[in-house]
Coordinates of N, CA and C in Angstrom, one line a residue:
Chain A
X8 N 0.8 -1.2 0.0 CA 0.0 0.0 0.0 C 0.9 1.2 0.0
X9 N 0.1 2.4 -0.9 CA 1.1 3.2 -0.7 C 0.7 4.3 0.7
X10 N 2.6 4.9 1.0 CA 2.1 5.3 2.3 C 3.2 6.1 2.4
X11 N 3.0 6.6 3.8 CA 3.9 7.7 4.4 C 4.3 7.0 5.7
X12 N 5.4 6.5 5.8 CA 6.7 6.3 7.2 C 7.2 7.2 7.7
X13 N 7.6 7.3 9.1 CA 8.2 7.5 9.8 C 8.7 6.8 11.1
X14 N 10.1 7.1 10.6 CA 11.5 6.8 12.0 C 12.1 7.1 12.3
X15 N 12.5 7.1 13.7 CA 11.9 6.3 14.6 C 10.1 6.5 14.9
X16 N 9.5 5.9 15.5 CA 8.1 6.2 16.2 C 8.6 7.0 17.3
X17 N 9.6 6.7 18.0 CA 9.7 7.5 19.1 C 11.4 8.0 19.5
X18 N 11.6 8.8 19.9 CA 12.8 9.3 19.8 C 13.3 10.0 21.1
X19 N 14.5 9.6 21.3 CA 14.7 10.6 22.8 C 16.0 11.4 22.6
X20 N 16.1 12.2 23.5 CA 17.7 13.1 23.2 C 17.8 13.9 24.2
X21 N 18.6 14.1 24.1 CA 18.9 15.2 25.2 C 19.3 16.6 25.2
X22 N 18.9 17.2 26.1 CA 18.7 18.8 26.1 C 20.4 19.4 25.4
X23 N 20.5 19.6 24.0 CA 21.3 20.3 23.3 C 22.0 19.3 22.2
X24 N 21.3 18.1 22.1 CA 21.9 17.2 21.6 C 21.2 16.7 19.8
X25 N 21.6 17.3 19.0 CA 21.0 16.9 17.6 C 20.3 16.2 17.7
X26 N 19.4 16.2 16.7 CA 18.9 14.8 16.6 C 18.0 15.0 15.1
X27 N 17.7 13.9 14.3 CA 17.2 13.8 12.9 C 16.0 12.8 13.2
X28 N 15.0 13.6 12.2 CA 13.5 12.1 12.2 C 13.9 11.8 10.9
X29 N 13.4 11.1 10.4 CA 13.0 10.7 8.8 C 12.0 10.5 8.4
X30 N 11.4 11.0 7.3 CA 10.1 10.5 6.6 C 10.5 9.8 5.1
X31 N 9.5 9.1 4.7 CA 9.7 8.4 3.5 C 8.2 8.2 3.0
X32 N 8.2 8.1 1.7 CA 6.8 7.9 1.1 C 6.9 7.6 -0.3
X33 N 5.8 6.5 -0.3 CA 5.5 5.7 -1.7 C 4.9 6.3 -2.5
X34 N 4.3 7.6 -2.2 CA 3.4 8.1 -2.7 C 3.6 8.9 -4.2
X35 N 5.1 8.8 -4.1 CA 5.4 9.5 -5.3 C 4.5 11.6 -5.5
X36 N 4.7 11.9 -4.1 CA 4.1 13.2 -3.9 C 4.8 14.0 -4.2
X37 N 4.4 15.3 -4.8 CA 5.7 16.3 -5.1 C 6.0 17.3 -3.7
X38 N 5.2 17.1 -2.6 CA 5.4 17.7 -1.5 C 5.4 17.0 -0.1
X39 N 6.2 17.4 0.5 CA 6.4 17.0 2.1 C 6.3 17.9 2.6
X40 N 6.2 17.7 4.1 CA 5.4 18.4 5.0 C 6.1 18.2 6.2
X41 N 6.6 19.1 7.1 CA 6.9 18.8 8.6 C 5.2 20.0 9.3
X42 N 5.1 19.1 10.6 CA 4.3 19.3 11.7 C 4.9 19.4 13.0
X43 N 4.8 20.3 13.5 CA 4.9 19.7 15.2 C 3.5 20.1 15.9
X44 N 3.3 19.1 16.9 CA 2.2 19.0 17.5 C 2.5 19.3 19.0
X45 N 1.9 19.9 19.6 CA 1.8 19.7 21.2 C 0.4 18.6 21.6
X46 N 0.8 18.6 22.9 CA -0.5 17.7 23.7 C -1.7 18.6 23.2
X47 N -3.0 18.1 22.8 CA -4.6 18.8 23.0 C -4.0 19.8 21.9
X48 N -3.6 19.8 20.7 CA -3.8 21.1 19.8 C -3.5 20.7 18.5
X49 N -3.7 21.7 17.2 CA -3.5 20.7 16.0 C -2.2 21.1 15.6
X50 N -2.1 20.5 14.8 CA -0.3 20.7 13.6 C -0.2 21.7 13.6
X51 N 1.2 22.1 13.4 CA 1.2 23.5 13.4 C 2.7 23.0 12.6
X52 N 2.6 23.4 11.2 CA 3.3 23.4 10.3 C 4.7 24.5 10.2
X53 N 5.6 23.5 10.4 CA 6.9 24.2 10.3 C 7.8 24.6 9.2
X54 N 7.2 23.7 7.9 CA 8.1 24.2 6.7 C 7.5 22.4 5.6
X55 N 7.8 23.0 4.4 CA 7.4 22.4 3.5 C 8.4 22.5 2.4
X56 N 8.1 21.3 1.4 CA 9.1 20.9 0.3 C 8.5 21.0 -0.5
X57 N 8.4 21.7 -2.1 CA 7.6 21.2 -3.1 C 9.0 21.1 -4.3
X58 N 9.0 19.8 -4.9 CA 9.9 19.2 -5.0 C 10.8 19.6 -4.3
X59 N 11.7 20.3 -5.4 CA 13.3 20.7 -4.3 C 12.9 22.3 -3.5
X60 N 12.5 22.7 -3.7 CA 12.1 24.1 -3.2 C 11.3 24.1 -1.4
X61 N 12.3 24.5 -0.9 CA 12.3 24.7 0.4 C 11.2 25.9 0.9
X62 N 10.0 25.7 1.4 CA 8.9 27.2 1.7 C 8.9 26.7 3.6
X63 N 9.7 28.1 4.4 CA 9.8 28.1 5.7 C 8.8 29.0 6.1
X64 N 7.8 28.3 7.3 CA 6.9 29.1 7.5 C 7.7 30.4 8.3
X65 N 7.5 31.3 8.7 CA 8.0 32.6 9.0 C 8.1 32.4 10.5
X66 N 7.3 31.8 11.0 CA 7.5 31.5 12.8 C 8.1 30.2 13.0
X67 N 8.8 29.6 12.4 CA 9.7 29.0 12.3 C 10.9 28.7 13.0
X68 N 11.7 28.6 14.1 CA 12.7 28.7 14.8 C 13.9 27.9 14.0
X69 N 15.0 28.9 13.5 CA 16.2 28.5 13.3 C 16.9 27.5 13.4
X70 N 16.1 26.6 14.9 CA 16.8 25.3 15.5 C 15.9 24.3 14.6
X71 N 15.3 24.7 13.5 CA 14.7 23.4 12.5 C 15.1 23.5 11.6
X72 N 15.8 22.7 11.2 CA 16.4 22.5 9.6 C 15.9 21.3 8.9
X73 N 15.4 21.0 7.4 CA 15.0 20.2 6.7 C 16.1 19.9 5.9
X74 N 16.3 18.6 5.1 CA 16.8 18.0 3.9 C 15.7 17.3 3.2
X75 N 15.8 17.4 1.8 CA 14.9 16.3 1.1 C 15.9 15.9 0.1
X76 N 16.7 15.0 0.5 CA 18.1 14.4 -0.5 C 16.9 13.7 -2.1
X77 N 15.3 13.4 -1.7 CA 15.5 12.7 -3.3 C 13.4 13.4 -3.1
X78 N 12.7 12.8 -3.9 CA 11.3 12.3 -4.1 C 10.7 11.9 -3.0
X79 N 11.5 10.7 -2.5 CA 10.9 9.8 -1.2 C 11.1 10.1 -0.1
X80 N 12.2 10.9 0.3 CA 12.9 11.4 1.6 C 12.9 12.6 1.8
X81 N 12.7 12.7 3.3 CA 12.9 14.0 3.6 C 12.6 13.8 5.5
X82 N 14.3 14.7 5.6 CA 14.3 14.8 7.0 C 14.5 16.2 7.7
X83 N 13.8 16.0 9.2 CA 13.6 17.2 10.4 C 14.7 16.8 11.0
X84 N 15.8 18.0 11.3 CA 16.6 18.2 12.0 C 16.8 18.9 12.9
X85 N 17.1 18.9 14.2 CA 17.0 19.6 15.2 C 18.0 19.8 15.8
X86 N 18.4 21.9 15.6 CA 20.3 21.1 16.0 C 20.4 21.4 17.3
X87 N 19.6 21.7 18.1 CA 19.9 21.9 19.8 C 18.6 22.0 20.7
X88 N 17.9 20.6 20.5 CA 17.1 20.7 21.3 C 16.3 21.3 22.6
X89 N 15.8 21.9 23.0 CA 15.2 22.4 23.9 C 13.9 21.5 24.5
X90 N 13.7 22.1 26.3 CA 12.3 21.0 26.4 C 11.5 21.6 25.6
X91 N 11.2 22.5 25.2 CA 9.9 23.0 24.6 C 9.8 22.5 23.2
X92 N 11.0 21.9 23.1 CA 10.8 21.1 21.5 C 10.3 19.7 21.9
X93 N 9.5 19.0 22.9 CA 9.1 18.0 23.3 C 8.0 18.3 22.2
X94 N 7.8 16.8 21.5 CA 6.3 17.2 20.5 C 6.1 15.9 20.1
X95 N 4.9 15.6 19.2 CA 4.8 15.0 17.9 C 5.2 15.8 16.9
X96 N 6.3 15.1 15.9 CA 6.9 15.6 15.0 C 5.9 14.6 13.8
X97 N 4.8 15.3 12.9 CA 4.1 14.6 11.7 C 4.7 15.1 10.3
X98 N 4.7 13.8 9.6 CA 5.0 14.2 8.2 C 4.1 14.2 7.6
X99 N 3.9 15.0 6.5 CA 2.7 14.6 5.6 C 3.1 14.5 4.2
X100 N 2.4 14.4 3.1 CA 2.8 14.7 1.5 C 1.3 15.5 1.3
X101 N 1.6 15.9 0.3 CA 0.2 15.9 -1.1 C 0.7 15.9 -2.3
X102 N 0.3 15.9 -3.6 CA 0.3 16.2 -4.8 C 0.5 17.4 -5.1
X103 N -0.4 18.8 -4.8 CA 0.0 19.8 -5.3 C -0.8 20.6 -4.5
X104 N 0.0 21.3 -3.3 CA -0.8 22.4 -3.0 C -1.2 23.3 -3.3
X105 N -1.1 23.7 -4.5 CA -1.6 24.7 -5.5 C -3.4 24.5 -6.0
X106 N -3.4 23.4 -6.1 CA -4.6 22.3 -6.0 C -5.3 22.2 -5.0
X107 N -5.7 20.8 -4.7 CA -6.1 20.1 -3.6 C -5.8 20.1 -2.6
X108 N -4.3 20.2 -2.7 CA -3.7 20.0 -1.2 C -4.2 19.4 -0.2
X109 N -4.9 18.1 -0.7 CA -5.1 16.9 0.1 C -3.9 16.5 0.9
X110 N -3.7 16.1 2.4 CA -2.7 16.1 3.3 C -2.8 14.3 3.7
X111 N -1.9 13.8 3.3 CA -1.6 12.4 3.7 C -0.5 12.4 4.9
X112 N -0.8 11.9 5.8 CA 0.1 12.0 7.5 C 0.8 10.3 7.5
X113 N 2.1 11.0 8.2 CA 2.3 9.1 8.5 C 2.2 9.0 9.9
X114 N 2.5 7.8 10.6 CA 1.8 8.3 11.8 C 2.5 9.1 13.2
X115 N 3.7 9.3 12.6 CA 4.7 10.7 13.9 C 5.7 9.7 14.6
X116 N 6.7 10.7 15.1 CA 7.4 10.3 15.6 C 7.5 11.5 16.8
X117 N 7.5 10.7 18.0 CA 7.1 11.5 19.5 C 8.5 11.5 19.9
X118 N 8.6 12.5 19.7 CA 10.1 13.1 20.8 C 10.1 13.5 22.2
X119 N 11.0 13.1 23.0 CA 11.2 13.5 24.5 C 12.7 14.2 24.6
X120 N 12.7 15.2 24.8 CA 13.9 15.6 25.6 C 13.9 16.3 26.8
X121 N 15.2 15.2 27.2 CA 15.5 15.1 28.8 C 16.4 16.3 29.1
Chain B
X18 N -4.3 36.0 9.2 CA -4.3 34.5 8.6 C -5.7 33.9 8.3
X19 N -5.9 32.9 7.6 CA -7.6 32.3 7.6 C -6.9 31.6 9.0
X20 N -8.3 31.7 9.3 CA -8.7 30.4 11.0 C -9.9 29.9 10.6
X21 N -9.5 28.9 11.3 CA -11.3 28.0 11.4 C -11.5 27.9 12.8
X22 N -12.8 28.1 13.1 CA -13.5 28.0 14.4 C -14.2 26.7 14.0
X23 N -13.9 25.2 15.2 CA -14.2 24.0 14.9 C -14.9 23.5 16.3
X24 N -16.3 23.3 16.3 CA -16.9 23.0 17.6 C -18.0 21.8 17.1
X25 N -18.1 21.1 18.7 CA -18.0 21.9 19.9 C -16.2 21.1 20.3
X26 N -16.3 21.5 21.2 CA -14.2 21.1 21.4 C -14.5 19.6 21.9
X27 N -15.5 19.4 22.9 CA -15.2 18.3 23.4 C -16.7 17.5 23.2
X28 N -17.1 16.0 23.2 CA -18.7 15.4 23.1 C -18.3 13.9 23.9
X29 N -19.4 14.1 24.6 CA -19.5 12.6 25.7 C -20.9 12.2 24.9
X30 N -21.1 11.5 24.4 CA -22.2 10.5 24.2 C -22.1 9.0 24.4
X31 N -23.5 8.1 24.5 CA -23.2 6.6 24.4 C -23.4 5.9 23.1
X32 N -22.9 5.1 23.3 CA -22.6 4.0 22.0 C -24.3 4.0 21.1
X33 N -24.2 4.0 19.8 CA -25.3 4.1 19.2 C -25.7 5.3 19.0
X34 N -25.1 6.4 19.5 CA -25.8 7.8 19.2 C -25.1 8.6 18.1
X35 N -26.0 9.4 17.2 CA -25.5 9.9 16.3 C -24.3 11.2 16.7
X36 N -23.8 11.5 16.0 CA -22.8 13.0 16.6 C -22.5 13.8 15.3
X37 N -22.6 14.8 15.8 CA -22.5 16.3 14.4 C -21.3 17.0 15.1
X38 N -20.6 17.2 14.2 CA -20.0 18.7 14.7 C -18.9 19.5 13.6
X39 N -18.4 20.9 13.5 CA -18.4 21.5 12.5 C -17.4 22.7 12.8
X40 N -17.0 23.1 11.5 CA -16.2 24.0 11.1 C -17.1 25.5 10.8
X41 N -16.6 26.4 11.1 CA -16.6 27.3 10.2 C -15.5 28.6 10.3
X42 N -15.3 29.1 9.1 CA -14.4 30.6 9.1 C -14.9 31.5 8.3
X43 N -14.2 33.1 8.5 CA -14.9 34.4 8.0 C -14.0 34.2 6.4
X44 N -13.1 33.1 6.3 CA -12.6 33.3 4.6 C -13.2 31.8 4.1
X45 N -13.4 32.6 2.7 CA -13.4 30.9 1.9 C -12.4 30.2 1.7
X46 N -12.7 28.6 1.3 CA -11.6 27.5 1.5 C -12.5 26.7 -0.2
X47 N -11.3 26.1 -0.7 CA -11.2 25.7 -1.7 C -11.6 24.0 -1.9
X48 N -11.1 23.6 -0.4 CA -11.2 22.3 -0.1 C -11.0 22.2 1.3
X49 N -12.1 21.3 1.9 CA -12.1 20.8 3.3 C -11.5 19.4 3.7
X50 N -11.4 19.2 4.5 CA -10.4 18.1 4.9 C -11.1 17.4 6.2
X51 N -11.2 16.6 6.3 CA -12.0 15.8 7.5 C -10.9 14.9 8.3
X52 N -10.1 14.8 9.4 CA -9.2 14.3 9.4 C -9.7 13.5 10.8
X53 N -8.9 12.2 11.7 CA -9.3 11.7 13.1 C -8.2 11.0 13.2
X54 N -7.8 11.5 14.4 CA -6.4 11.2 15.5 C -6.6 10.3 16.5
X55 N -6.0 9.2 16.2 CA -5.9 8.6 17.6 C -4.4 8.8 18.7
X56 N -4.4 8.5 19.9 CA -3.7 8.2 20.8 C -2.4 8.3 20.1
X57 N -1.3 9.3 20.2 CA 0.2 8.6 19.8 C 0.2 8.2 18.1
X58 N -1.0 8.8 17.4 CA -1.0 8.5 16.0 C -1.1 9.6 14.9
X59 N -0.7 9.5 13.8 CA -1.3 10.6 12.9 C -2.3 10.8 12.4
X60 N -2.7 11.8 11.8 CA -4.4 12.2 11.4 C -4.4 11.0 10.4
X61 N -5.7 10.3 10.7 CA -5.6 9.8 9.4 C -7.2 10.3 8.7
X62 N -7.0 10.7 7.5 CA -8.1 11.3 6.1 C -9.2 10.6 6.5
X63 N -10.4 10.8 6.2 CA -11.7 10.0 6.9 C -12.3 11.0 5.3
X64 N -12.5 12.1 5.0 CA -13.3 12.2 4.2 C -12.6 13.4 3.1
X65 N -12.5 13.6 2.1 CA -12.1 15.2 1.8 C -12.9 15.5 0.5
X66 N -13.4 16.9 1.0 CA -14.3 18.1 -0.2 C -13.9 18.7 -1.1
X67 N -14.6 19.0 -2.2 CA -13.6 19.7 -2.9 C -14.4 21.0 -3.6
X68 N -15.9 20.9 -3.5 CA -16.7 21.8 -4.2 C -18.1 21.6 -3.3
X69 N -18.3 23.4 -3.4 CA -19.3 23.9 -2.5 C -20.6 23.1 -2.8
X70 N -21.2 22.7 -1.5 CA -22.7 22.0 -1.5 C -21.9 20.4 -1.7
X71 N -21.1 19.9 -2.0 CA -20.8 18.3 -2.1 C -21.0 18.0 -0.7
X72 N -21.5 16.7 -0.5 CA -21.8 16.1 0.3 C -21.7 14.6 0.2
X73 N -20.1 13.9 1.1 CA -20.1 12.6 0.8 C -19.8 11.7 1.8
X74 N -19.7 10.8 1.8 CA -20.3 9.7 2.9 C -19.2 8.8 2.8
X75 N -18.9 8.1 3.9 CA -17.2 6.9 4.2 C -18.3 6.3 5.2
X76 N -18.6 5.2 5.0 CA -19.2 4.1 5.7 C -20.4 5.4 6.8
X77 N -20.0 5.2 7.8 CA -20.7 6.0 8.9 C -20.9 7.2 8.7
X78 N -19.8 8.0 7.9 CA -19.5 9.7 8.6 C -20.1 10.0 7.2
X79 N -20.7 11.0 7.8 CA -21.0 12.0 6.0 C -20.6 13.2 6.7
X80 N -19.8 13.8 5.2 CA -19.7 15.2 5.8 C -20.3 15.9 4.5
X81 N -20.4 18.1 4.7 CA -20.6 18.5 3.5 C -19.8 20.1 3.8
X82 N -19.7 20.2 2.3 CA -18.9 21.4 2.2 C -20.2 22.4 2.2
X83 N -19.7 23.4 3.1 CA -20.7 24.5 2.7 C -21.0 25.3 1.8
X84 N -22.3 25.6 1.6 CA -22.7 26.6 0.0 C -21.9 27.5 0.1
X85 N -22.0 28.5 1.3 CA -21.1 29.6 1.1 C -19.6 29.4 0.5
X86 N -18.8 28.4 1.4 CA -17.1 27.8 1.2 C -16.7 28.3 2.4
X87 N -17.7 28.7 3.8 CA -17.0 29.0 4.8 C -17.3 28.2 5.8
X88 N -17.8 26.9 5.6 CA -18.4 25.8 6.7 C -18.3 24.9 6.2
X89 N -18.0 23.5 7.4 CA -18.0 22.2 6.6 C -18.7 21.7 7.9
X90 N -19.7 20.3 8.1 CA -19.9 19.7 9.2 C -19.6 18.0 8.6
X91 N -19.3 17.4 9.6 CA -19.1 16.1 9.6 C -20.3 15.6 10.6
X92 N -20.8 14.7 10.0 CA -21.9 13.8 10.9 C -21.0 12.1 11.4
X93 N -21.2 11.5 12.4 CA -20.9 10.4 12.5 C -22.5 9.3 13.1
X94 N -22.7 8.6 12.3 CA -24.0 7.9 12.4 C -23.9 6.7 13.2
X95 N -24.8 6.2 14.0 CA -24.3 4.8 15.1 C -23.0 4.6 15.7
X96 N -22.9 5.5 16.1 CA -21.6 5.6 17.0 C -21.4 4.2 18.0
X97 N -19.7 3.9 18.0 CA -19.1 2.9 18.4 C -17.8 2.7 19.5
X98 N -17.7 2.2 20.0 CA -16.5 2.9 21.2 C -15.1 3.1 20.1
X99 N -14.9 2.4 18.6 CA -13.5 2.7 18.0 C -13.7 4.3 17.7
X100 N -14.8 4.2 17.4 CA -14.9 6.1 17.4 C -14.3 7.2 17.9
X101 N -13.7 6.6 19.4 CA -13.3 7.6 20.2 C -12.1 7.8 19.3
X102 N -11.6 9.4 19.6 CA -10.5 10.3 19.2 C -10.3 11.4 19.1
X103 N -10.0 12.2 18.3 CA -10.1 13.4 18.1 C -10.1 13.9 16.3
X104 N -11.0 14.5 16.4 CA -11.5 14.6 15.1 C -10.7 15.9 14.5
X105 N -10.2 16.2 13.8 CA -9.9 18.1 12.6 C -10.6 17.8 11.9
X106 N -10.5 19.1 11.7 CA -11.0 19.8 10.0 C -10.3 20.5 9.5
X107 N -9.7 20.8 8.7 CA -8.7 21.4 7.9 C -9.4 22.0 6.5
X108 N -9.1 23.2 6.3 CA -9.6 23.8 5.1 C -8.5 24.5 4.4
X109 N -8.9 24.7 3.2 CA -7.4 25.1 2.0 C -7.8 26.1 1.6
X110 N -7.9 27.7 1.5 CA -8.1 28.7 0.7 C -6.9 29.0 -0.4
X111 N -6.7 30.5 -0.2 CA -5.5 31.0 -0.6 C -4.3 30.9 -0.2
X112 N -4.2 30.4 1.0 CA -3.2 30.1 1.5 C -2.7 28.8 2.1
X113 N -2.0 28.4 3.3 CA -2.1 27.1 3.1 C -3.0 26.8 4.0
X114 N -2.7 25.1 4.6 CA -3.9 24.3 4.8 C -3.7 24.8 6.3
X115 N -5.5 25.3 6.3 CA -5.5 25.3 7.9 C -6.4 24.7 8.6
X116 N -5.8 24.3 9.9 CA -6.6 23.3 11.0 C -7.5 24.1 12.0
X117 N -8.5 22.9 12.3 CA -9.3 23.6 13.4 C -8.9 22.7 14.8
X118 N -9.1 23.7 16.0 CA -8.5 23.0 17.0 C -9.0 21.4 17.8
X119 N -9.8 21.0 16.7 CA -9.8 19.3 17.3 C -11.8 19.4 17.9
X120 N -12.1 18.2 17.5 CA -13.3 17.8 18.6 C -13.0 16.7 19.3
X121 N -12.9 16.6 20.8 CA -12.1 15.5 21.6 C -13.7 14.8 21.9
X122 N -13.5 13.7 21.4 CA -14.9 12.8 21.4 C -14.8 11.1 22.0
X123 N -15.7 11.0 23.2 CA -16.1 9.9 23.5 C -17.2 9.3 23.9
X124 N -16.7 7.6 23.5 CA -18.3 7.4 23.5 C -18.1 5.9 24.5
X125 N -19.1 6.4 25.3 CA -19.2 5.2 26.4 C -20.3 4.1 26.0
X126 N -19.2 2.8 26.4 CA -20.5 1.5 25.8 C -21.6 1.5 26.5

């Protein structure tokens, strides 16, 4: 089936200590998507890919950096974690948000930092 | 920014009972998005709109886009305890996709 992955499911690190998620998808979408979630509230969209073209939402904190090395991949990088970066980290794709911008989610990877 | 106002926030009902609840904002949206979160999981898609007045159905849930383009409601019909979660709505105007803050829904057997 086609789909959207993410790894780890769960991830720990430590206060100042990098750390990378990964997303992957079959979907053959021209866009990715990073999310961070808190407890009780929705996505709140950190930055997006449409093919190679990097679009950073403006309230975006500097300590988030993306790669999308190809189509299928694309990773959230975090270069000095803070507790307040405790979250759900979601990926999503679509086709074309110029369009539809139908949002396909994989199912997150929950970060803790200690 | 567009926002969507998504109520009611939270619904206690029992098993077997129908449940409504709904979106709306002061800008139009191009496409609505019906999304439901479980525990430690990601949204997963339950229904999506794409033109004003459509109205479509996924086993239980129907939802519809509003005439205006500034409301969507989702219905869930015979509710079931897998039901429980939290539901979005997400709409797409001119800008990007935006979410409404969640309906936290449970349903006791």
């Amino acid at each position: 089936d086609a789909m959207v992955i993410q790894n780890p499911r769960y991830q720990v690190t430590q206060f100042g200590k990098p750390v990378t998620l990964s997303c992957s998808q079959t979907l053959n979408h021209n866009v990715m998507y990073w999310y961070q979630q808190k407890s009780s509230q929705a996505p709140k969209l950190l930055f997006h890919y449409y093919d190679k073209d990097f679009n950073n939402e403006a309230d975006t904190p500097d300590n988030f950096q993306s790669r999308r090395p190809n189509t299928s991949f694309c990773f959230l990088d975090i270069r000095s974690p803070g507790l307040g970066d405790a979250a759900m980290y979601l990926c999503a794709t679509s086709s074309d948000p110029r369009d539809r911008d139908t949002q396909y989610f994989g199912p997150g990877t929950r970060l803790t930092v200690l | 920014g567009q926002q969507l106002n998504q109520s009611p926030q939270s619904m206690f009902i029992q098993e077997g009972e129908d449940v409504s609840m709904n979106c709306t904002s002061s800008s139009i949206f191009n496409t609505w998005l019906w999304y439901k979160q479980d525990p430690g999981e990601g949204p997963v898609l339950l229904i999506a709109l794409y033109k004003a007045g459509e109205l479509t159905s996924n086993g239980r849930l129907t939802a519809q886009f509003g005439i205006t383009r500034k409301d969507s409601f989702l219905n869930i019909s015979a509710s079931i305890p897998s039901d429980v979660g939290i539901y979005f709505c997400a709409g797409r105007g001119s800008e990007k996709l935006v979410f409404g803050k969640g309906t936290k829904l449970t349903v006791n057997p």
